[in-house]
Tab-separated table of C-alpha atoms in Angstrom:
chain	number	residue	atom	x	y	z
A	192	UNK	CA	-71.736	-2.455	-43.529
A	193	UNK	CA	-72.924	-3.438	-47.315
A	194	UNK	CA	-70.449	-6.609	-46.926
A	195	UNK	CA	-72.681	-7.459	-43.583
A	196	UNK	CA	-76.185	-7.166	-45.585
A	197	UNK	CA	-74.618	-8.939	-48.000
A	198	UNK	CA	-73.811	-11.933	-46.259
A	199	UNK	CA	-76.828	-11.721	-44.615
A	200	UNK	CA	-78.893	-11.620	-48.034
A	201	UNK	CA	-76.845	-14.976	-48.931
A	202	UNK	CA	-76.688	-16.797	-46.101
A	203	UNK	CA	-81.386	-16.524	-46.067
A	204	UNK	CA	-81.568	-17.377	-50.011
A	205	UNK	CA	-79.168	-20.178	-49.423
A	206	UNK	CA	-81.605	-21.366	-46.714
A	207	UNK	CA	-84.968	-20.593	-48.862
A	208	UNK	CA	-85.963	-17.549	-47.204
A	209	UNK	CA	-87.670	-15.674	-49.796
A	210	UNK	CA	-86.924	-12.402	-51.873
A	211	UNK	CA	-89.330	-10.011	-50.379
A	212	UNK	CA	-87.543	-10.914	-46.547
A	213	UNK	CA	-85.802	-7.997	-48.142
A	214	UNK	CA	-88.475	-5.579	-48.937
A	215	UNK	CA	-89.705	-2.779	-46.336
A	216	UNK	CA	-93.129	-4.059	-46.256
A	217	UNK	CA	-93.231	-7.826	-46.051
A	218	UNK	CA	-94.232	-9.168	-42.244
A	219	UNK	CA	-93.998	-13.067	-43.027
A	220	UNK	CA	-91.205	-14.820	-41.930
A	221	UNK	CA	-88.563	-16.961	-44.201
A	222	UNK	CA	-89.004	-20.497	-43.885
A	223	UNK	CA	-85.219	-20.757	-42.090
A	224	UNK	CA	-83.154	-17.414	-40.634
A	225	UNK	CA	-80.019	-19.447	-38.792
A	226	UNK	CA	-76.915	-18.489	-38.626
A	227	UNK	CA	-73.443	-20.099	-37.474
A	228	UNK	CA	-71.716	-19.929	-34.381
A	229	UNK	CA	-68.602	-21.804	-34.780
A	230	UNK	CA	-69.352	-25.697	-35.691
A	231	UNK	CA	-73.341	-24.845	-34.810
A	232	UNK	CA	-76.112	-23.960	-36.994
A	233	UNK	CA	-78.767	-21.644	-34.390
A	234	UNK	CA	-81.548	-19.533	-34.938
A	235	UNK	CA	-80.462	-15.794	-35.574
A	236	UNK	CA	-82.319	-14.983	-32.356
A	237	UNK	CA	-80.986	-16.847	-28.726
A	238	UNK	CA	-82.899	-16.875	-25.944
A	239	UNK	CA	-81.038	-15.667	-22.272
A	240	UNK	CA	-82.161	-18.222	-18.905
A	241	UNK	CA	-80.837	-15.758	-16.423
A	242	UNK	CA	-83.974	-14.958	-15.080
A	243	UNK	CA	-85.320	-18.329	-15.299
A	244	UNK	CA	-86.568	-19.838	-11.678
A	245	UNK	CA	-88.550	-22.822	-9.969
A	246	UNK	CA	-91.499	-22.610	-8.156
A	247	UNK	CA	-90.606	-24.487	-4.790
A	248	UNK	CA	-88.283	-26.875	-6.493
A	249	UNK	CA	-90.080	-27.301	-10.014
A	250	UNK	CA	-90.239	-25.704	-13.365
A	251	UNK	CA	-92.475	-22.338	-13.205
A	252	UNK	CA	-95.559	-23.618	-16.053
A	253	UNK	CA	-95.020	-20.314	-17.881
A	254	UNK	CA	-91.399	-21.923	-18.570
A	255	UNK	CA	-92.450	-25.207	-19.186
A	256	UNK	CA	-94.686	-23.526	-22.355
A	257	UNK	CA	-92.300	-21.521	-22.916
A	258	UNK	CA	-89.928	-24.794	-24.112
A	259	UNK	CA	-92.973	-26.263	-25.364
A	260	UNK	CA	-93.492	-23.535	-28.018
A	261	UNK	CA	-89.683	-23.183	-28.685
A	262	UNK	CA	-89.424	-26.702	-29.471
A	263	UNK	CA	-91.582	-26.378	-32.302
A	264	UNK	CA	-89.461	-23.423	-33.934
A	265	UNK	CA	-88.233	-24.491	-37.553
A	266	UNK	CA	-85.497	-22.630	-36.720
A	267	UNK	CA	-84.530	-24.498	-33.670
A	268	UNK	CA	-83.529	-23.458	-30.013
A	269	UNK	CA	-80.730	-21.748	-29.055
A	270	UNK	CA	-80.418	-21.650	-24.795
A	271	UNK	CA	-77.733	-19.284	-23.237
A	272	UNK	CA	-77.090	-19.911	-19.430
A	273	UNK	CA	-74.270	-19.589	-17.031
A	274	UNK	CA	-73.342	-22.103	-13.974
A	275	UNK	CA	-73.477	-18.405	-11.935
A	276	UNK	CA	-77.158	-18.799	-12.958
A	277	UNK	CA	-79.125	-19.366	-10.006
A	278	UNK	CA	-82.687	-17.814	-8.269
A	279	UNK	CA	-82.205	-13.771	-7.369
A	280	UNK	CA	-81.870	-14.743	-3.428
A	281	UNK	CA	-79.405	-17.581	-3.494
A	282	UNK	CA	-77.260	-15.813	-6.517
A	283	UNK	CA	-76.894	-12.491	-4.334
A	284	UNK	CA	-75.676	-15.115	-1.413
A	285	UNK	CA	-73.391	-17.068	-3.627
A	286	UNK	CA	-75.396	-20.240	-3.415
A	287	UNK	CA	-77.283	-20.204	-6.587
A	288	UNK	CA	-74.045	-22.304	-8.976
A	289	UNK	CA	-76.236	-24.243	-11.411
A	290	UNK	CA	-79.526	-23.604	-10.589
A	291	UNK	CA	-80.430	-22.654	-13.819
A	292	UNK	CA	-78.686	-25.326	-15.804
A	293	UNK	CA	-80.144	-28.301	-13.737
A	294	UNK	CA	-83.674	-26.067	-14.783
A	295	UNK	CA	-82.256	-25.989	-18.162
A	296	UNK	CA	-82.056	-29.977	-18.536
A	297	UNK	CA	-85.078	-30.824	-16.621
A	298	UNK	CA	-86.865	-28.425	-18.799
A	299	UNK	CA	-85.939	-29.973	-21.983
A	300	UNK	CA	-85.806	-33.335	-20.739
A	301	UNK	CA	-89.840	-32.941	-20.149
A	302	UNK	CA	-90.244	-31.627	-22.944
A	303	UNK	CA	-88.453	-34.395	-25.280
A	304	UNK	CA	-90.616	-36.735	-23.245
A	305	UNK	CA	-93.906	-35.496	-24.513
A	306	UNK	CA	-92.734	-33.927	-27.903
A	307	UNK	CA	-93.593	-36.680	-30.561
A	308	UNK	CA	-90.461	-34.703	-32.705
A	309	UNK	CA	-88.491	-33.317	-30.329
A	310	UNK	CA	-86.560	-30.256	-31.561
A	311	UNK	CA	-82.642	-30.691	-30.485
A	312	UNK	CA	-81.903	-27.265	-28.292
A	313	UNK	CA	-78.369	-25.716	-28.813
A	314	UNK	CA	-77.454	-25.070	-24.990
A	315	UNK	CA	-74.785	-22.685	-24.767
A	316	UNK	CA	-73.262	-22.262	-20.839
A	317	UNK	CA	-70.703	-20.414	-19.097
A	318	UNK	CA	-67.314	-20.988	-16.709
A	319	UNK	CA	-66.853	-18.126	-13.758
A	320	UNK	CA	-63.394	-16.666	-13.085
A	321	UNK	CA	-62.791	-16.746	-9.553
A	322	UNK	CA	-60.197	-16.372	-7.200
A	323	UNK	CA	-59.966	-20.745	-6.124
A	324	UNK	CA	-59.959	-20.960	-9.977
A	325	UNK	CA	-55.776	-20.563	-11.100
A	326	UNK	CA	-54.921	-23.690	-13.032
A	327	UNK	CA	-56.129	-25.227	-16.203
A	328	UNK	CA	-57.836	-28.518	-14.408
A	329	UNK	CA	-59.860	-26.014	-12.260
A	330	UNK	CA	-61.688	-25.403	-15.712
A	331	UNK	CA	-62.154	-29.151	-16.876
A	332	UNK	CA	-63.506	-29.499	-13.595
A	333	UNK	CA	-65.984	-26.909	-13.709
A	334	UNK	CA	-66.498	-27.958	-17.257
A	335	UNK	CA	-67.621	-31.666	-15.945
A	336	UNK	CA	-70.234	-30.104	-13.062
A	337	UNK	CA	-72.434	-27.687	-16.160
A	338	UNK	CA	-71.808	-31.190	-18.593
A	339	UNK	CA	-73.439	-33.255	-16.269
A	340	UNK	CA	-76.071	-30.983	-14.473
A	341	UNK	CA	-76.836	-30.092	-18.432
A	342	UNK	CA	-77.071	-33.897	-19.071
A	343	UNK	CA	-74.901	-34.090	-22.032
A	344	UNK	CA	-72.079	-35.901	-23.424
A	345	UNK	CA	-70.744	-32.520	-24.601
A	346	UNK	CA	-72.025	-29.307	-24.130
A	347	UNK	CA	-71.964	-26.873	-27.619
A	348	UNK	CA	-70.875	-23.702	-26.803
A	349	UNK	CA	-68.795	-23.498	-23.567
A	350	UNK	CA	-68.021	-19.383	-22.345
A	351	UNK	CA	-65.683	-17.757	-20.228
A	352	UNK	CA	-68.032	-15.451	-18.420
A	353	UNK	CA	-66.124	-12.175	-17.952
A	354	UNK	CA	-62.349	-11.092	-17.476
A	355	UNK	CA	-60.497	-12.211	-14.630
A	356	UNK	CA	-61.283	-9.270	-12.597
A	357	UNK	CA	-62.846	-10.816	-9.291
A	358	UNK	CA	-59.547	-9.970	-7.138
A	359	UNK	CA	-60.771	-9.218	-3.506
A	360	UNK	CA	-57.375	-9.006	-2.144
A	361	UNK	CA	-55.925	-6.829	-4.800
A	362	UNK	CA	-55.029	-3.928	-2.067
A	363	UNK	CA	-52.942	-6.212	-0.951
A	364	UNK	CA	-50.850	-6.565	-4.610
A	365	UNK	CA	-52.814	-10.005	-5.414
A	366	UNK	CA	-53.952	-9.275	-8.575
A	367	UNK	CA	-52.224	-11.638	-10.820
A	368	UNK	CA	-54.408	-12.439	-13.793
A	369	UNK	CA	-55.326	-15.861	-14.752
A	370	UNK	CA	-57.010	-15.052	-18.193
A	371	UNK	CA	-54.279	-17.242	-20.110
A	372	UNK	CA	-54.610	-19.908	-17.745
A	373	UNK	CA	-58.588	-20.236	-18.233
A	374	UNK	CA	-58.218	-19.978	-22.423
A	375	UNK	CA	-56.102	-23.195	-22.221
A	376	UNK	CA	-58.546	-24.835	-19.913
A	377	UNK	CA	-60.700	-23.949	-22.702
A	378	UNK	CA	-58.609	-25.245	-25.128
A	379	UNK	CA	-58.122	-28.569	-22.849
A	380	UNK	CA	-61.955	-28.873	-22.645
A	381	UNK	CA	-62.406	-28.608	-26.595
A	382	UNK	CA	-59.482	-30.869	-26.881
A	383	UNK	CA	-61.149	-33.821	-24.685
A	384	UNK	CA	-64.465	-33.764	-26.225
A	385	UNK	CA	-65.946	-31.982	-23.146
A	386	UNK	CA	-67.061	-29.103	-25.327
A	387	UNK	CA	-68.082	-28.712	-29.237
A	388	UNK	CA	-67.001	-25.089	-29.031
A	389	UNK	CA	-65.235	-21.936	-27.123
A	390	UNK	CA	-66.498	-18.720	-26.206
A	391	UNK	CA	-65.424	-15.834	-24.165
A	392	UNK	CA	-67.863	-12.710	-22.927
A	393	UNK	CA	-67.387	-9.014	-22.335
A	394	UNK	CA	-63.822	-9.237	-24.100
A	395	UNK	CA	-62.994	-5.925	-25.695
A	396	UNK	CA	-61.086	-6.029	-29.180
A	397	UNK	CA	-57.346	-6.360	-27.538
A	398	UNK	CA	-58.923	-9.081	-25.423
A	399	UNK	CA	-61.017	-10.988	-27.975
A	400	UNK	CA	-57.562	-10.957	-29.934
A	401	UNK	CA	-55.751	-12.161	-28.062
A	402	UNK	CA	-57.400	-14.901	-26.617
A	403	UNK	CA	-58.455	-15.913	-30.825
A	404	UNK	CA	-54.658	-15.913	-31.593
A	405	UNK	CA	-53.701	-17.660	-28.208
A	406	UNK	CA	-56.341	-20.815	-28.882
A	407	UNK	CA	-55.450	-20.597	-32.418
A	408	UNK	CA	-51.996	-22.137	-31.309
A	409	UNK	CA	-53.699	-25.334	-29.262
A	410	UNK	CA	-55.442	-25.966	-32.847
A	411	UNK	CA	-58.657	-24.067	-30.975
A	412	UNK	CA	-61.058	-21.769	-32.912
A	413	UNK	CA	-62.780	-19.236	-30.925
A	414	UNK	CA	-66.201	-19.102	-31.817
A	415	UNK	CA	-67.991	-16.564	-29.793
A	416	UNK	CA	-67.856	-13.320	-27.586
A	417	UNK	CA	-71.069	-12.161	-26.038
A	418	UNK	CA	-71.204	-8.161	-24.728
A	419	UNK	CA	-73.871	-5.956	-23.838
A	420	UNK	CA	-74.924	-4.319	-27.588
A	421	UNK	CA	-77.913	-2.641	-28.437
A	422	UNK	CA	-78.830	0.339	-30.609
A	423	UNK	CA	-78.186	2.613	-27.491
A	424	UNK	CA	-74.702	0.979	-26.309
A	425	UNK	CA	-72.470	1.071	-28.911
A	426	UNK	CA	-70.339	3.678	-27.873
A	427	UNK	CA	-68.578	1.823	-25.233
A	428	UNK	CA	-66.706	0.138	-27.009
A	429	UNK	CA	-69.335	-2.363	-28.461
A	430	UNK	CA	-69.062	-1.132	-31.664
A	431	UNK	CA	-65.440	-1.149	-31.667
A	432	UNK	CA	-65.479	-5.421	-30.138
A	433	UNK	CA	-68.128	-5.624	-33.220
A	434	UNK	CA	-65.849	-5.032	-35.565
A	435	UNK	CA	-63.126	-7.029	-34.377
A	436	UNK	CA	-64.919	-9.745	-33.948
A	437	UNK	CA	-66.582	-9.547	-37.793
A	438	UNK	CA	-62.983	-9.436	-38.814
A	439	UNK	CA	-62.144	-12.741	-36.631
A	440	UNK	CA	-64.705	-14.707	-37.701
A	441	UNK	CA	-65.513	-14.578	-34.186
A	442	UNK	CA	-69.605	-14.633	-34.020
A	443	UNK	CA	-71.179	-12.162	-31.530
A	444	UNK	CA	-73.536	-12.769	-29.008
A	445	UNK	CA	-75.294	-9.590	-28.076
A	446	UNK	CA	-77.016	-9.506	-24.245
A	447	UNK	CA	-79.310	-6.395	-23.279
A	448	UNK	CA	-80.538	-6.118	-26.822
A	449	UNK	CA	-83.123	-3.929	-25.086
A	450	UNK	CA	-81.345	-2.289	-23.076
A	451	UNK	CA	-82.995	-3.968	-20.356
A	452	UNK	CA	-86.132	-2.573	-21.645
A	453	UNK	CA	-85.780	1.045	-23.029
A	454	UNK	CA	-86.203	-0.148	-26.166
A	455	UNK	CA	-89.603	-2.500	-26.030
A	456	UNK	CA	-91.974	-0.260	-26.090
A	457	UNK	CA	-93.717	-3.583	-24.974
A	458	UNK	CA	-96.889	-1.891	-23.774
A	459	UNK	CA	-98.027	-0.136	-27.360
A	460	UNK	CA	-99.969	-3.296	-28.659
A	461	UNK	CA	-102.339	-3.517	-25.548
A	462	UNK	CA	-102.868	0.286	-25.009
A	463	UNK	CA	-102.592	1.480	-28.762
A	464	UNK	CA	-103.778	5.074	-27.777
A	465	UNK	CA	-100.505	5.353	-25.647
A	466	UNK	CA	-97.108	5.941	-27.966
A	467	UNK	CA	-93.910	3.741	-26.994
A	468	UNK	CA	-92.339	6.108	-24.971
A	469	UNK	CA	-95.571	6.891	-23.111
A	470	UNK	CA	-95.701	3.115	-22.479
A	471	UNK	CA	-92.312	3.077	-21.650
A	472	UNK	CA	-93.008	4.985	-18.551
A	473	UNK	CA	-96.289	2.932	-17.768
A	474	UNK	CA	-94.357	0.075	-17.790
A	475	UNK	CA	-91.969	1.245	-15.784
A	476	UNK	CA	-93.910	2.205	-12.734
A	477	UNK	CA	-95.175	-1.344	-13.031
A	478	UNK	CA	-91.782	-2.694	-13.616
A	479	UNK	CA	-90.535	-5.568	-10.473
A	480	UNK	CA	-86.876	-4.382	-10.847
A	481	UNK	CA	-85.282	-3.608	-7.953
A	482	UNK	CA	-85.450	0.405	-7.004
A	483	UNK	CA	-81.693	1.202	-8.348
A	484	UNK	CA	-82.649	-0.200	-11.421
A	485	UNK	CA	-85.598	1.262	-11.819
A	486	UNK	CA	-84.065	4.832	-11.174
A	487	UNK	CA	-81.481	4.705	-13.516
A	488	UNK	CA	-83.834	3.468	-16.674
A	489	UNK	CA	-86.131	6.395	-15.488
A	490	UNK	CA	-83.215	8.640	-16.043
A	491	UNK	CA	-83.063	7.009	-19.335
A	492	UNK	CA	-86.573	7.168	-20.059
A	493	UNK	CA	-87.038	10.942	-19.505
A	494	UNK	CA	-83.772	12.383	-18.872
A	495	UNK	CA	-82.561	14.253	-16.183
A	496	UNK	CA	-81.278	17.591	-17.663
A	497	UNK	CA	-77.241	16.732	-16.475
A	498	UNK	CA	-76.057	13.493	-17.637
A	499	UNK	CA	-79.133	12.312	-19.902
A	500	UNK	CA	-80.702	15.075	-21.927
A	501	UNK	CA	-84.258	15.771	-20.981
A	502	UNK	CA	-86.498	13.957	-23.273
A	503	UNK	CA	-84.212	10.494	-22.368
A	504	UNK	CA	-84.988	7.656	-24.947
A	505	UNK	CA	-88.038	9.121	-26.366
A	506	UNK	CA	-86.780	10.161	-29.635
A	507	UNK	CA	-85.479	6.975	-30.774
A	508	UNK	CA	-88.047	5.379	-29.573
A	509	UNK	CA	-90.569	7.659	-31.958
A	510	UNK	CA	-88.451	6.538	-34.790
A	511	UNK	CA	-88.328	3.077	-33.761
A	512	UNK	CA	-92.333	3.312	-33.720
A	513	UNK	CA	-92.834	4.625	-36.948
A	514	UNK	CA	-90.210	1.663	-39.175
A	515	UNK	CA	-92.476	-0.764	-36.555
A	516	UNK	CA	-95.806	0.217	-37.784
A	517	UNK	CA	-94.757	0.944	-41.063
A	518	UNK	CA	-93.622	-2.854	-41.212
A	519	UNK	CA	-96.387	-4.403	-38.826
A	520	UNK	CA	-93.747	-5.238	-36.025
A	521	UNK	CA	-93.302	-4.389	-32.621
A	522	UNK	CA	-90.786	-1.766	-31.541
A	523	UNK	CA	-89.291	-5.256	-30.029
A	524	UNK	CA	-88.655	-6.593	-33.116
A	525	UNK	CA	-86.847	-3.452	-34.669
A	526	UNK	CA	-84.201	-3.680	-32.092
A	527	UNK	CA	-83.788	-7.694	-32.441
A	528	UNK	CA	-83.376	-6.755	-36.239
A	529	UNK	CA	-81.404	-4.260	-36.217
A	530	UNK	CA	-78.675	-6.358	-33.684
A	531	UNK	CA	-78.649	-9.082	-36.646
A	532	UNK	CA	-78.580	-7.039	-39.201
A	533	UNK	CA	-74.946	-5.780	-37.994
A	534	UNK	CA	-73.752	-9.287	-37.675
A	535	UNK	CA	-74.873	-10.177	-34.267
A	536	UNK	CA	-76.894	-12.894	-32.409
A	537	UNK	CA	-79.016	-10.788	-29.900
A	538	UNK	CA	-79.155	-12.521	-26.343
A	539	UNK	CA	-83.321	-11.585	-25.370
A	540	UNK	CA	-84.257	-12.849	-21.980
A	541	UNK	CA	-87.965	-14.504	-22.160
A	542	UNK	CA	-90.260	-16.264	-19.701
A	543	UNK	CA	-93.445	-16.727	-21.088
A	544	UNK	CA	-94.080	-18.229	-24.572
A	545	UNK	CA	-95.499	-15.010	-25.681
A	546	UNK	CA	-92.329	-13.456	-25.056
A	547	UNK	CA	-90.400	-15.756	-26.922
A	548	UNK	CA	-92.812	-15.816	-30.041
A	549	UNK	CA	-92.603	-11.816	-29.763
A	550	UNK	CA	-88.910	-12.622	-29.539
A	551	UNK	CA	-88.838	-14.529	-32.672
A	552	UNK	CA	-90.729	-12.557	-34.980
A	553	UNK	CA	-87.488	-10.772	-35.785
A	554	UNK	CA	-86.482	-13.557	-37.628
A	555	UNK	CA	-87.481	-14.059	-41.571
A	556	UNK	CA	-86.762	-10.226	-42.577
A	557	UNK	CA	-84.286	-7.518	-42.483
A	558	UNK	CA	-84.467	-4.008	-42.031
A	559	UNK	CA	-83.513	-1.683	-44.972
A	560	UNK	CA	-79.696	0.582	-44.513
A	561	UNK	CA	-81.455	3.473	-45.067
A	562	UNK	CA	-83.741	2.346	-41.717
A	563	UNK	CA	-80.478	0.802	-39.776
A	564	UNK	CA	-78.830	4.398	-40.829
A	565	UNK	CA	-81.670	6.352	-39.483
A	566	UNK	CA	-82.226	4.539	-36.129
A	567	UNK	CA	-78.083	5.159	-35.548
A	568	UNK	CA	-78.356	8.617	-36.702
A	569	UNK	CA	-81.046	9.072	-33.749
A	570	UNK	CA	-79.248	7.294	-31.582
A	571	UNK	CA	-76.057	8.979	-31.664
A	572	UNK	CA	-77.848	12.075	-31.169
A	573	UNK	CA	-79.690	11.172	-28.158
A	574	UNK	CA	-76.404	12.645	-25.944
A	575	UNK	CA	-75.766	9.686	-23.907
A	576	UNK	CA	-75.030	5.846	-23.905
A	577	UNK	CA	-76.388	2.815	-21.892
A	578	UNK	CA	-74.531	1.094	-19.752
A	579	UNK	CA	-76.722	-0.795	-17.625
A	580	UNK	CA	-78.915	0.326	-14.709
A	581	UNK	CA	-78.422	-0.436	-10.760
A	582	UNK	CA	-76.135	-3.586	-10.416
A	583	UNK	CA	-76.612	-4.773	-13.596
A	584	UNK	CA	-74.079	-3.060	-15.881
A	585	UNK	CA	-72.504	-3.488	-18.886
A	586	UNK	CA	-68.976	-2.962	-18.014
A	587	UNK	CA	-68.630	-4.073	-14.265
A	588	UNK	CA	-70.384	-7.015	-12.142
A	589	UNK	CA	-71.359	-6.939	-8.414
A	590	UNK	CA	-69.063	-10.064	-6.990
A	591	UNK	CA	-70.389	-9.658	-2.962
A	592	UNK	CA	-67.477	-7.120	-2.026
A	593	UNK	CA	-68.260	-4.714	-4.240
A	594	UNK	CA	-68.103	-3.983	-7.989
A	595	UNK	CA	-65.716	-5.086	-10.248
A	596	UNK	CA	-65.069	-3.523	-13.794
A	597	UNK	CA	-64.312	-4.060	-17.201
A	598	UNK	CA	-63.220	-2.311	-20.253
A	599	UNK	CA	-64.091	-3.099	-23.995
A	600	UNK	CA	-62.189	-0.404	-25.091
């Protein structure tokens, strides 16, 4: 841990952020908080696209600001998206395959056309295992599609989305994996220019290995490995695929920093009389997520007695309030800051502006140990772990025949 804050203190001086970044009172931001992910330099904060959509065939003008204000970030823009990434409707069908990156480019194409100093976005993407997908070529291939719909000579961070566990015929013994097959299509990708770096996601520490040692051969270096990580999902083996990946060099990239929510407390600002986890449950009757999801993150919010202890989130959330106020942040912000400060690029999903300013206001300071020790101290406590809510899990993917799991342990 002390090497982590260490590094951390470094790597912001060396950038001229400023001495009190450091202090438990100071609210304004360094004048640079980037880190590296492989051969890039991107702000310590991402932003995720997956719920990015059109309006009838053109960008939705809450997106369009939203690039507008991210282009002016000193820090720069870092864009994670997926070639799975498509509208709700035509994703669930299996139509939606680069929806989101064609949105991606047109987005910042507009953008660079108006900007008098256009800021240069890091646009990281992502290859799908799937069961037409067995040889090395079937990854150049699907390499060339996100390169051009992304409308770049070569795109900067290139991911293998998940395991090789979409096998709808493995009743029937075909259940071969391909895994070692898609890290040298990686390799071939880097190799040809196609791609300035590699990246896997939801690889657990054998995995992430691995796959590190197996590129390292082709002359490859692994760069990334994004999993589900928050202050309330570490004990799936997150913490464990943390470590491992510190120890590679092997930069994380940390999706459901919120825990798709839980840990916002998003509604405190406007209502001040309410607490965060009294928002927490305004928000959620308001919330558009589907019913599943919105049952499962009420058994998270308030417990349910059996599997989630009654009470739910609410604790940490209390103690997440108090470091917030205490610092002039948003609850928000505390669980960005606490993702980088154990060595991790959090993965926040915006789409408005005010989002992604929200977003980025965990950048330029650092929570204390002490603060990072309490928080986990709460959190172990709470009596349970999250792993996603509805479909959307942590450790398992909904792939039109049913669900499909993985393990990062």
């Amino acid at each position: 841990m002390q090497s982590i804050y260490q590094s951390t203190s470094l790597l912001l001086l060396a950038f001229g952020a400023t001495a009190d970044a450091f202090s438990t009172t100071s609210n304004a931001p360094s004048s640079t908080d980037v880190t590296q992910v492989g051969s890039l330099t991107v702000p310590t904060i991402g932003c995720g696209t997956i719920a990015w959509s059109t309006d009838f065939g053109r960008p939705n003008p809450e997106l369009v600001d939203l690039v507008s204000t991210a282009s002016t970030n000193q820090n720069g823009v870092f864009l994670d998206t997926g070639e799975r990434y498509g509208s709700h409707a035509k994703t669930a069908l299996g139509m939606g395959w680069g929806e989101t990156e064609c949105l991606v480019a047109k987005l910042l194409k507009d953008n660079d056309a108006v900007e008098d100093n256009p800021s240069k976005a890091v646009v990281a993407t992502k290859f799908t295992p799937s069961p037409w997908r067995t040889t090395v070529e079937s990854v150049v291939e699907a390499c060339e599609e996100s390169r051009k719909r992304l409308g770049v000579e070569s795109i900067d961070l290139y991911q293998i989305q998940m395991p090789d566990i979409v096998k709808p015929l493995r009743k029937f013994g075909f259940d071969k994996s391909y895994d070692k097959v898609y890290w040298d299509g990686l390799a071939e990708c880097y190799n040809r220019g196609l791609v300035q770096n590699v990246g896997v996601s939801n690889y657990g520490p054998t995995l992430v290995t691995e796959c590190s040692e197996h590129l390292a051969k082709r002359g490859v270096p692994l760069a990334s490995n994004q999993i589900a990580y928050s202050l309330i999902g570490r004990h799936n083996g997150a913490q464990q695929t943390l470590d491992t990946c510190n120890e590679l060099g092997v930069k994380v990239l940390a999706y459901y920093p919120f825990a798709m929510g839980l840990l916002t407390g998003k509604y405190t600002s406007a209502m001040p009389e309410l607490s965060a986890e009294h928002a927490l449950t305004s928000s959620l009757t308001k919330s558009r997520r589907s019913k599943f999801e919105q049952k499962d993150l009420e058994r998270y919010a308030k417990g349910d007695g059996k599997s989630i202890p009654a009470g739910g989130v609410a604790p940490l959330l209390s103690t997440m309030e108090r470091i917030a106020n205490d610092r002039d942040k948003t609850v928000a912000q505390v669980a960005l800051n606490y993702i980088i400060c154990k060595g991790a690029v959090p993965i926040p999903g915006a789409r408005t502006a005010a989002q992604y300013v929200d977003n980025m206001g965990a950048l330029g300071w650092r929570l204390t140990e002490a603060e990072v020790s309490e928080m986990e101290n709460v959190a172990d406590n709470l009596g349970f772990s999250f792993d996603g809510a509805g479909f959307k899990r942590s450790n398992a993917k909904f792939v039109g025949y049913g669900m499909e799991t993985w393990s990062l342990t």
